[in-house]
CSV table of C-alpha atoms and ligand atoms in Angstrom, one decimal:
chain,number,residue,atom,x,y,z
A,295,MET,CA,71.7,119.7,58.1
A,296,SER,CA,75.2,118.5,57.4
A,297,THR,CA,76.9,116.3,60.0
A,298,GLU,CA,79.5,119.0,60.5
A,299,ASN,CA,76.8,121.6,61.4
A,300,GLU,CA,74.9,119.2,63.6
A,301,LEU,CA,78.0,118.4,65.6
A,302,LYS,CA,78.9,122.1,65.8
A,303,GLY,CA,75.4,122.9,67.3
A,304,LEU,CA,75.5,120.1,69.8
A,305,ARG,CA,79.0,121.0,70.9
A,306,GLU,CA,77.9,124.6,71.5
A,307,ASN,CA,75.1,123.2,73.7
A,308,ILE,CA,77.7,121.2,75.6
A,309,ASP,CA,79.9,124.3,76.1
A,310,ALA,CA,77.0,126.3,77.4
A,311,ILE,CA,76.0,123.5,79.8
A,312,ASP,CA,79.6,123.1,81.0
A,313,SER,CA,79.7,126.9,81.8
A,314,GLN,CA,76.7,126.4,84.0
A,315,LEU,CA,78.1,123.3,85.6
A,316,ILE,CA,81.4,125.1,86.4
A,317,GLU,CA,79.5,128.0,88.0
A,318,LEU,CA,77.3,125.6,90.0
A,319,ILE,CA,80.2,123.4,91.2
A,320,SER,CA,82.1,126.4,92.3
A,321,GLU,CA,79.1,127.7,94.2
A,322,ARG,CA,78.8,124.3,95.9
A,323,ALA,CA,82.5,124.4,96.8
A,324,ARG,CA,82.2,127.9,98.3
A,325,CYS,CA,79.2,126.6,100.3
A,326,ALA,CA,81.4,123.8,101.6
A,327,GLU,CA,84.1,126.3,102.7
A,328,LYS,CA,81.4,128.1,104.7
A,329,VAL,CA,80.4,124.8,106.3
A,330,ALA,CA,84.0,124.3,107.3
A,331,ASP,CA,84.0,127.8,109.0
A,332,VAL,CA,80.8,126.9,110.9
A,333,LYS,CA,82.3,123.6,112.0
A,334,SER,CA,85.6,125.2,113.1
A,335,LYS,CA,83.8,127.9,115.2
A,336,ALA,CA,81.4,125.4,116.8
A,337,SER,CA,84.2,123.0,117.8
A,338,GLU,CA,85.9,125.7,120.0
A,339,ASN,CA,88.8,123.8,121.7
A,340,GLU,CA,88.0,120.4,120.3
A,341,VAL,CA,89.2,119.0,117.0
A,342,ALA,CA,86.6,119.9,114.3
A,343,LEU,CA,85.0,117.0,112.4
A,344,PHE,CA,85.0,117.9,108.8
A,345,TYR,CA,84.2,114.4,107.3
A,346,ARG,CA,80.6,113.5,107.9
A,347,PRO,CA,79.9,109.9,106.7
A,348,GLU,CA,76.1,110.2,107.6
A,349,ARG,CA,75.7,113.4,105.5
A,350,GLU,CA,77.7,111.9,102.6
A,351,ALA,CA,75.5,108.8,102.6
A,352,GLN,CA,72.4,111.0,102.6
A,353,VAL,CA,73.7,113.2,99.7
A,354,LEU,CA,74.5,110.1,97.6
A,355,ARG,CA,71.2,108.4,98.3
A,356,SER,CA,69.2,111.5,97.4
A,357,VAL,CA,71.3,111.9,94.2
A,358,MET,CA,70.3,108.4,93.2
A,359,GLU,CA,66.7,109.0,94.1
A,360,ARG,CA,66.5,112.1,91.9
A,361,ASN,CA,68.5,110.8,89.0
A,362,PRO,CA,66.5,111.2,85.8
A,363,GLY,CA,68.8,109.1,83.6
A,364,PRO,CA,70.4,108.4,81.1
A,365,PHE,CA,73.2,107.8,83.6
A,366,SER,CA,72.7,104.8,85.9
A,367,ASN,CA,72.2,105.7,89.6
A,368,GLU,CA,75.7,104.3,90.4
A,369,GLU,CA,77.3,106.4,87.7
A,370,MET,CA,75.6,109.5,88.8
A,371,ALA,CA,76.5,108.8,92.5
A,372,ARG,CA,80.2,108.2,91.5
A,373,LEU,CA,80.3,111.7,89.9
A,374,PHE,CA,78.9,113.3,93.1
A,375,ARG,CA,81.2,111.1,95.2
A,376,GLU,CA,84.1,113.0,93.4
A,377,ILE,CA,82.5,116.4,93.8
A,378,MET,CA,82.1,115.8,97.6
A,379,SER,CA,85.6,114.5,97.8
A,380,SER,CA,86.9,117.7,96.3
A,381,CYS,CA,84.7,119.8,98.6
A,382,LEU,CA,85.9,117.9,101.7
A,383,ALA,CA,89.5,118.5,100.5
A,384,LEU,CA,88.8,122.2,100.5
A,385,GLU,CA,87.6,122.0,104.1
A,386,GLN,CA,90.4,119.7,105.2
A,387,PRO,CA,92.2,116.9,103.2
A,388,VAL,CA,91.2,113.6,104.7
A,389,ARG,CA,94.1,111.2,105.4
A,390,VAL,CA,93.4,107.5,105.0
A,391,ALA,CA,95.6,104.5,105.8
A,392,PHE,CA,94.8,101.3,103.8
A,393,LEU,CA,96.1,97.8,103.6
A,394,GLY,CA,98.8,98.2,100.9
A,395,PRO,CA,100.9,98.2,98.9
A,396,GLU,CA,99.7,100.5,96.2
A,397,GLY,CA,97.5,98.7,93.7
A,398,THR,CA,95.5,96.5,96.2
A,399,PHE,CA,91.8,96.0,96.2
A,400,THR,CA,91.8,97.8,99.6
A,401,GLN,CA,93.2,100.9,97.9
A,402,GLN,CA,90.4,100.6,95.3
A,403,ALA,CA,87.9,100.4,98.2
A,404,ALA,CA,89.4,103.5,99.8
A,405,LEU,CA,89.1,105.4,96.6
A,406,LYS,CA,85.6,104.3,96.1
A,407,HIS,CA,84.6,105.4,99.5
A,408,PHE,CA,86.5,108.7,99.9
A,409,GLY,CA,87.1,109.7,96.3
A,410,LYS,CA,90.3,110.8,94.6
A,411,SER,CA,91.0,113.8,96.7
A,412,ALA,CA,91.7,111.8,99.9
A,413,VAL,CA,95.4,111.4,100.8
A,414,ALA,CA,95.9,107.6,100.9
A,415,LYS,CA,98.7,106.0,102.8
A,416,PRO,CA,99.6,102.3,102.1
A,417,MET,CA,100.4,100.2,105.2
A,418,GLY,CA,102.2,96.8,105.3
A,419,ALA,CA,99.6,94.9,107.5
A,420,ILE,CA,96.1,95.2,108.9
A,421,ASP,CA,97.5,95.7,112.4
A,422,GLU,CA,99.4,98.7,111.1
A,423,VAL,CA,96.3,100.3,109.7
A,424,PHE,CA,94.6,99.9,113.2
A,425,ARG,CA,97.7,101.4,114.9
A,426,GLU,CA,97.9,104.3,112.6
A,427,VAL,CA,94.3,105.2,113.2
A,428,ALA,CA,94.6,104.7,117.0
A,429,ALA,CA,97.7,106.9,117.1
A,430,GLY,CA,95.9,109.7,115.2
A,431,ALA,CA,98.5,109.6,112.4
A,432,VAL,CA,95.6,109.4,109.9
A,433,ASN,CA,92.0,110.3,110.2
A,434,TYR,CA,90.6,106.9,108.9
A,435,GLY,CA,91.7,103.4,107.9
A,436,VAL,CA,90.3,100.9,105.4
A,437,VAL,CA,90.6,97.1,106.0
A,438,PRO,CA,88.9,94.1,104.4
A,439,VAL,CA,86.5,92.2,106.7
A,440,GLU,CA,84.7,89.6,104.6
A,441,ASN,CA,84.6,88.1,101.1
A,442,SER,CA,81.5,86.5,99.6
A,443,THR,CA,83.5,83.4,98.5
A,444,GLU,CA,86.2,83.0,101.2
A,445,GLY,CA,84.4,84.3,104.3
A,446,VAL,CA,85.7,86.4,107.1
A,447,VAL,CA,89.1,88.1,107.5
A,448,ASN,CA,90.0,86.9,111.0
A,449,HIS,CA,92.9,89.3,111.3
A,450,THR,CA,90.6,92.3,111.1
A,451,LEU,CA,88.1,90.9,113.6
A,452,ASP,CA,91.0,90.0,116.0
A,453,ASN,CA,92.3,93.6,115.9
A,454,PHE,CA,88.9,94.9,117.1
A,455,ILE,CA,89.3,92.8,120.2
A,456,GLU,CA,92.4,94.7,121.2
A,457,SER,CA,92.0,98.1,119.7
A,458,SER,CA,89.5,100.8,120.7
A,459,VAL,CA,89.0,102.2,117.2
A,460,ARG,CA,85.5,102.5,115.9
A,461,ILE,CA,83.7,101.5,112.7
A,462,CYS,CA,82.6,104.6,110.8
A,463,GLY,CA,81.5,103.0,107.5
A,464,GLU,CA,81.5,100.1,105.1
A,465,VAL,CA,82.2,99.8,101.4
A,466,GLU,CA,81.6,96.8,99.1
A,467,LEU,CA,83.7,96.1,96.0
A,468,ARG,CA,83.1,93.6,93.3
A,469,ILE,CA,86.3,91.7,93.0
A,470,HIS,CA,87.5,90.8,89.5
A,471,HIS,CA,90.7,88.9,89.1
A,472,HIS,CA,92.7,88.7,85.9
A,473,LEU,CA,95.6,86.4,84.9
A,474,LEU,CA,98.3,89.0,84.1
A,475,VAL,CA,101.6,88.9,82.3
A,476,ALA,CA,104.4,91.4,81.6
A,477,ASP,CA,105.8,92.4,78.1
A,478,THR,CA,108.7,90.0,78.8
A,479,THR,CA,106.7,87.0,79.8
A,480,LYS,CA,106.9,83.9,77.6
A,481,ILE,CA,103.2,83.0,77.7
A,482,LYS,CA,103.6,79.4,76.5
A,483,GLN,CA,106.2,78.7,79.2
A,484,ILE,CA,104.4,79.9,82.3
A,485,SER,CA,105.5,77.6,85.2
A,486,ARG,CA,104.5,79.8,88.2
A,487,VAL,CA,101.6,82.0,89.3
A,488,TYR,CA,101.9,84.5,92.1
A,489,SER,CA,98.9,85.9,94.0
A,490,HIS,CA,97.5,86.4,97.5
A,491,ALA,CA,96.2,83.2,99.2
A,492,GLN,CA,92.6,84.6,99.2
A,493,SER,CA,92.8,85.3,95.5
A,494,PHE,CA,94.1,81.8,94.8
A,495,ALA,CA,91.1,80.4,96.8
A,496,GLN,CA,88.7,82.7,94.8
A,497,CYS,CA,90.1,81.4,91.4
A,498,ARG,CA,90.8,77.8,92.4
A,499,LYS,CA,88.5,76.0,89.9
A,500,TRP,CA,89.6,78.2,87.0
A,501,LEU,CA,93.3,77.5,87.8
A,502,ASP,CA,92.6,73.7,88.2
A,503,ALA,CA,90.9,73.7,84.8
A,504,ASN,CA,93.3,75.9,82.9
A,505,TYR,CA,96.7,75.8,84.6
A,506,PRO,CA,96.6,72.5,86.7
A,507,THR,CA,100.4,72.0,86.8
A,508,VAL,CA,101.8,75.5,87.4
A,509,GLU,CA,103.3,76.3,90.8
A,510,ARG,CA,101.1,78.6,92.9
A,511,VAL,CA,103.1,80.9,95.1
A,512,ALA,CA,101.2,82.9,97.7
A,513,VAL,CA,102.6,86.4,98.5
A,514,ASN,CA,101.5,89.3,100.7
A,515,SER,CA,99.2,91.0,98.2
A,516,ASN,CA,98.0,90.9,94.6
A,517,ALA,CA,100.0,94.1,94.0
A,518,ASP,CA,103.1,92.3,95.3
A,519,ALA,CA,102.4,89.4,92.8
A,520,ALA,CA,102.0,91.9,90.0
A,521,LYS,CA,105.3,93.6,90.8
A,522,ARG,CA,107.3,90.3,91.0
A,523,ILE,CA,106.5,89.0,87.5
A,524,LYS,CA,108.2,92.1,85.9
A,525,SER,CA,111.5,90.3,86.5
A,526,GLU,CA,110.4,86.7,85.9
A,527,TRP,CA,109.8,85.7,82.2
A,528,HIS,CA,108.1,82.4,83.2
A,529,SER,CA,105.7,83.7,85.8
A,530,ALA,CA,102.1,85.2,85.7
A,531,ALA,CA,100.2,87.0,88.5
A,532,ILE,CA,96.5,87.0,89.5
A,533,ALA,CA,95.5,90.5,90.4
A,534,GLY,CA,93.0,93.2,89.7
A,535,ASP,CA,92.7,96.3,87.5
A,536,MET,CA,94.6,98.7,89.8
A,537,ALA,CA,97.7,96.4,90.0
A,538,GLN,CA,97.4,95.8,86.2
A,539,ASP,CA,97.6,99.5,85.5
A,540,LEU,CA,100.2,100.3,88.1
A,541,TYR,CA,102.7,97.7,86.9
A,542,ASP,CA,101.8,98.0,83.2
A,543,LEU,CA,100.7,94.4,82.7
A,544,GLN,CA,98.4,92.7,80.2
A,545,PRO,CA,95.7,90.2,80.9
A,546,ILE,CA,95.8,86.7,79.3
A,547,GLU,CA,92.3,86.1,80.7
A,548,GLU,CA,90.0,88.5,82.5
A,549,LYS,CA,87.5,87.9,85.3
A,550,ILE,CA,88.8,84.4,86.3
A,551,GLU,CA,87.1,84.4,89.7
A,552,ASP,CA,85.0,81.2,90.2
A,553,HIS,CA,81.9,83.2,91.4
A,554,PRO,CA,80.9,86.1,89.1
A,555,ASP,CA,79.4,88.0,92.1
A,556,ASN,CA,82.7,87.7,94.1
A,557,THR,CA,82.5,90.7,96.5
A,558,THR,CA,84.6,91.9,99.4
A,559,ARG,CA,83.3,94.1,102.2
A,560,PHE,CA,85.7,96.6,103.7
A,561,LEU,CA,85.3,98.6,106.9
A,562,ILE,CA,86.2,102.2,107.5
A,563,ILE,CA,87.7,102.6,110.9
A,564,GLY,CA,88.2,105.9,112.8
A,565,SER,CA,88.0,107.5,116.2
A,566,GLU,CA,84.6,109.1,116.3
A,567,SER,CA,81.0,107.9,116.4
A,568,VAL,CA,78.7,108.6,113.5
A,569,ALA,CA,75.3,110.3,113.7
A,570,PRO,CA,72.3,108.4,112.3
A,571,SER,CA,71.9,108.7,108.5
A,572,GLY,CA,68.4,107.1,108.3
A,573,ASN,CA,69.7,103.7,106.9
A,574,ASP,CA,72.4,102.4,109.2
A,575,LYS,CA,74.0,99.3,110.5
A,576,THR,CA,75.6,98.6,113.9
A,577,SER,CA,78.4,96.3,114.8
A,578,ILE,CA,78.9,95.0,118.3
A,579,VAL,CA,81.4,92.6,119.9
A,580,VAL,CA,80.2,90.4,122.9
A,581,SER,CA,82.0,87.9,125.0
A,582,LEU,CA,79.7,85.3,126.4
A,583,ARG,CA,79.7,83.5,129.7
A,584,ASN,CA,80.2,79.8,129.1
A,585,LYS,CA,76.7,78.5,129.9
A,586,PRO,CA,74.0,76.6,128.1
A,587,GLY,CA,71.8,78.7,125.9
A,588,ALA,CA,74.2,81.7,126.0
A,589,LEU,CA,74.1,82.3,122.2
A,590,HIS,CA,70.3,81.9,122.2
A,591,ASP,CA,70.1,84.5,124.9
A,592,LEU,CA,72.3,86.8,122.9
A,593,LEU,CA,70.2,86.6,119.8
A,594,ARG,CA,66.7,86.4,121.3
A,595,PRO,CA,66.3,90.2,121.9
A,596,PHE,CA,67.0,90.8,118.2
A,597,TYR,CA,64.3,88.4,117.1
A,598,GLU,CA,61.8,89.7,119.7
A,599,ASN,CA,62.3,93.3,118.6
A,600,GLY,CA,62.2,92.5,114.8
A,601,ILE,CA,65.8,93.6,114.2
A,602,ASP,CA,67.5,92.1,111.2
A,603,LEU,CA,70.9,90.4,111.8
A,604,THR,CA,73.3,90.7,108.9
A,605,ARG,CA,76.2,88.8,110.3
A,606,VAL,CA,77.2,86.7,113.3
A,607,GLU,CA,80.9,85.6,113.6
A,608,THR,CA,82.7,83.8,116.3
A,609,ARG,CA,86.4,84.1,117.4
A,610,PRO,CA,88.1,82.2,120.2
A,611,SER,CA,88.8,84.4,123.2
A,612,ARG,CA,92.4,84.7,124.0
A,613,ASN,CA,91.7,85.1,127.7
A,614,ALA,CA,90.2,81.7,128.5
A,615,LYS,CA,90.3,78.3,126.7
A,616,TRP,CA,86.9,77.3,125.0
A,617,THR,CA,85.3,80.7,125.5
A,618,TYR,CA,84.2,82.8,122.5
A,619,ILE,CA,83.8,86.3,121.3
A,620,PHE,CA,80.8,87.0,119.0
A,621,PHE,CA,80.8,89.8,116.4
A,622,VAL,CA,77.2,90.7,115.5
A,623,ASP,CA,76.1,93.2,112.8
A,624,PHE,CA,72.5,94.3,112.6
A,625,ILE,CA,70.3,96.9,110.9
A,626,GLY,CA,69.7,100.0,113.0
A,627,HIS,CA,71.6,102.8,114.8
A,628,CYS,CA,72.6,102.6,118.4
A,629,GLU,CA,70.7,105.9,119.0
A,630,ASP,CA,67.4,104.2,117.9
A,631,GLU,CA,65.2,103.5,120.9
A,632,VAL,CA,64.6,99.9,120.0
A,633,VAL,CA,68.3,99.2,119.5
A,634,LYS,CA,69.1,100.9,122.8
A,635,SER,CA,66.7,98.5,124.6
A,636,VAL,CA,68.1,95.4,122.8
A,637,LEU,CA,71.7,96.5,123.7
A,638,ASP,CA,70.6,97.0,127.4
A,639,SER,CA,69.2,93.5,127.6
A,640,ILE,CA,72.3,92.0,126.0
A,641,ALA,CA,74.6,93.9,128.4
A,642,ALA,CA,72.6,92.6,131.3
A,643,ASN,CA,73.1,89.0,130.2
A,644,SER,CA,76.6,88.8,128.7
A,645,GLY,CA,80.1,89.0,130.0
A,646,ASP,CA,81.2,92.1,128.1
A,647,LEU,CA,79.5,94.2,125.3
A,648,ARG,CA,81.2,96.8,123.2
A,649,ILE,CA,79.6,98.8,120.4
A,650,LEU,CA,82.1,99.0,117.6
A,651,GLY,CA,80.1,101.5,115.7
A,652,SER,CA,76.9,102.5,114.0
A,653,TYR,CA,77.4,103.7,110.4
A,654,PRO,CA,75.6,104.2,107.1
A,655,ILE,CA,74.9,101.0,105.1
A,656,ALA,CA,77.1,101.1,101.9
A,657,VAL,CA,75.4,103.3,99.3
A,658,LEU,CA,77.6,102.4,96.3
B,926,PRE,O1,77.7,118.8,105.0
B,926,PRE,C1,78.8,118.9,105.5
B,926,PRE,O2,79.1,118.7,106.7
B,926,PRE,C2,79.9,119.2,104.5
B,926,PRE,O3,81.1,119.3,105.0
B,926,PRE,C3,79.7,119.2,103.1
B,926,PRE,C4,80.1,117.9,102.4
B,926,PRE,C5,79.6,118.0,100.9
B,926,PRE,O4,80.4,118.3,100.1
B,926,PRE,O5,78.4,117.8,100.7
B,926,PRE,C6,81.5,117.6,102.4
B,926,PRE,C7,82.1,116.8,103.4
B,926,PRE,C8,81.4,116.1,104.4
B,926,PRE,O6,82.0,114.8,104.6
B,926,PRE,C9,80.0,116.0,104.0
B,926,PRE,C10,79.4,116.8,103.1
């Protein structure tokens, strides 16, 4: 068979499969519309909850389990992520505030978690994302909480101390930094590099080895860095793919982060609690009475009940000098019997305990 004929036959196959896909995707969308009707009727006078993080996590997990290839599990789940995002938009478009400006890694995390049909709103600071969610101006917020190279984002933890918003989900993003220039940059005369302080820290060794003498100027975000170099012929920026595309920049060198597995974890914050998905994490915040063995007493029930701790962070309490607040993440949902009994025993021993939320462990 000639190449021409072989291609023609294969393309006819693709056209026929696409027709079936269109029909099936439309049928799925009609089903989501019916789900929305059921939710609206059931909620009566309360606000109906259209976005269901636990169900989305279950759908994505089961897509990955059933995936026969040749797509990777992640690729297949990304496709379904977008289908669900479109279905949710039919029910009710979800509004999401993120730590902006446009082009930040937090925006990338919001897109990864909610898909492209979410309406995303950039905010100037982490506090503003919390305020926007608390005021009900958006349904959800996305904030960074920890980086595998640089550690915790204190600003985010401190906001939880004062705000009553809840954690509804988490998303992890591999962070790749590039050294970027504009069309007008004179590459041999670069004397200044702009970036966010965290990104400088994540690329420190590479910069020391390759650009030891250039001035490093820390700005509010990588996207801000990318924007600035458009008007400075002697400056470069360290930023990611989104900022590169948004400001039409070119990389001199890609993936310059010192640790190739450089990853940031982001939290999804909202106002509602999330039902169990079958593979969940819980975050709590506890203030401890200042007495010997207090931290040991806090952690012992987890050990005794075989519950995995995934993170313990300390922040100084603003109420009293030399007293501390502990942020603890662990595997399990607050509706699990074993988790309930651990939380009861912590509450009996500690000054103050607040459950920040139980939510599905990041699928993608
Ligand atoms: O199952 C639901 O509750 C739906 O609304 C359907 C659906 C989906 O497309 O699968 C859409 C949005 C929700 O966040 C979860 C799942």
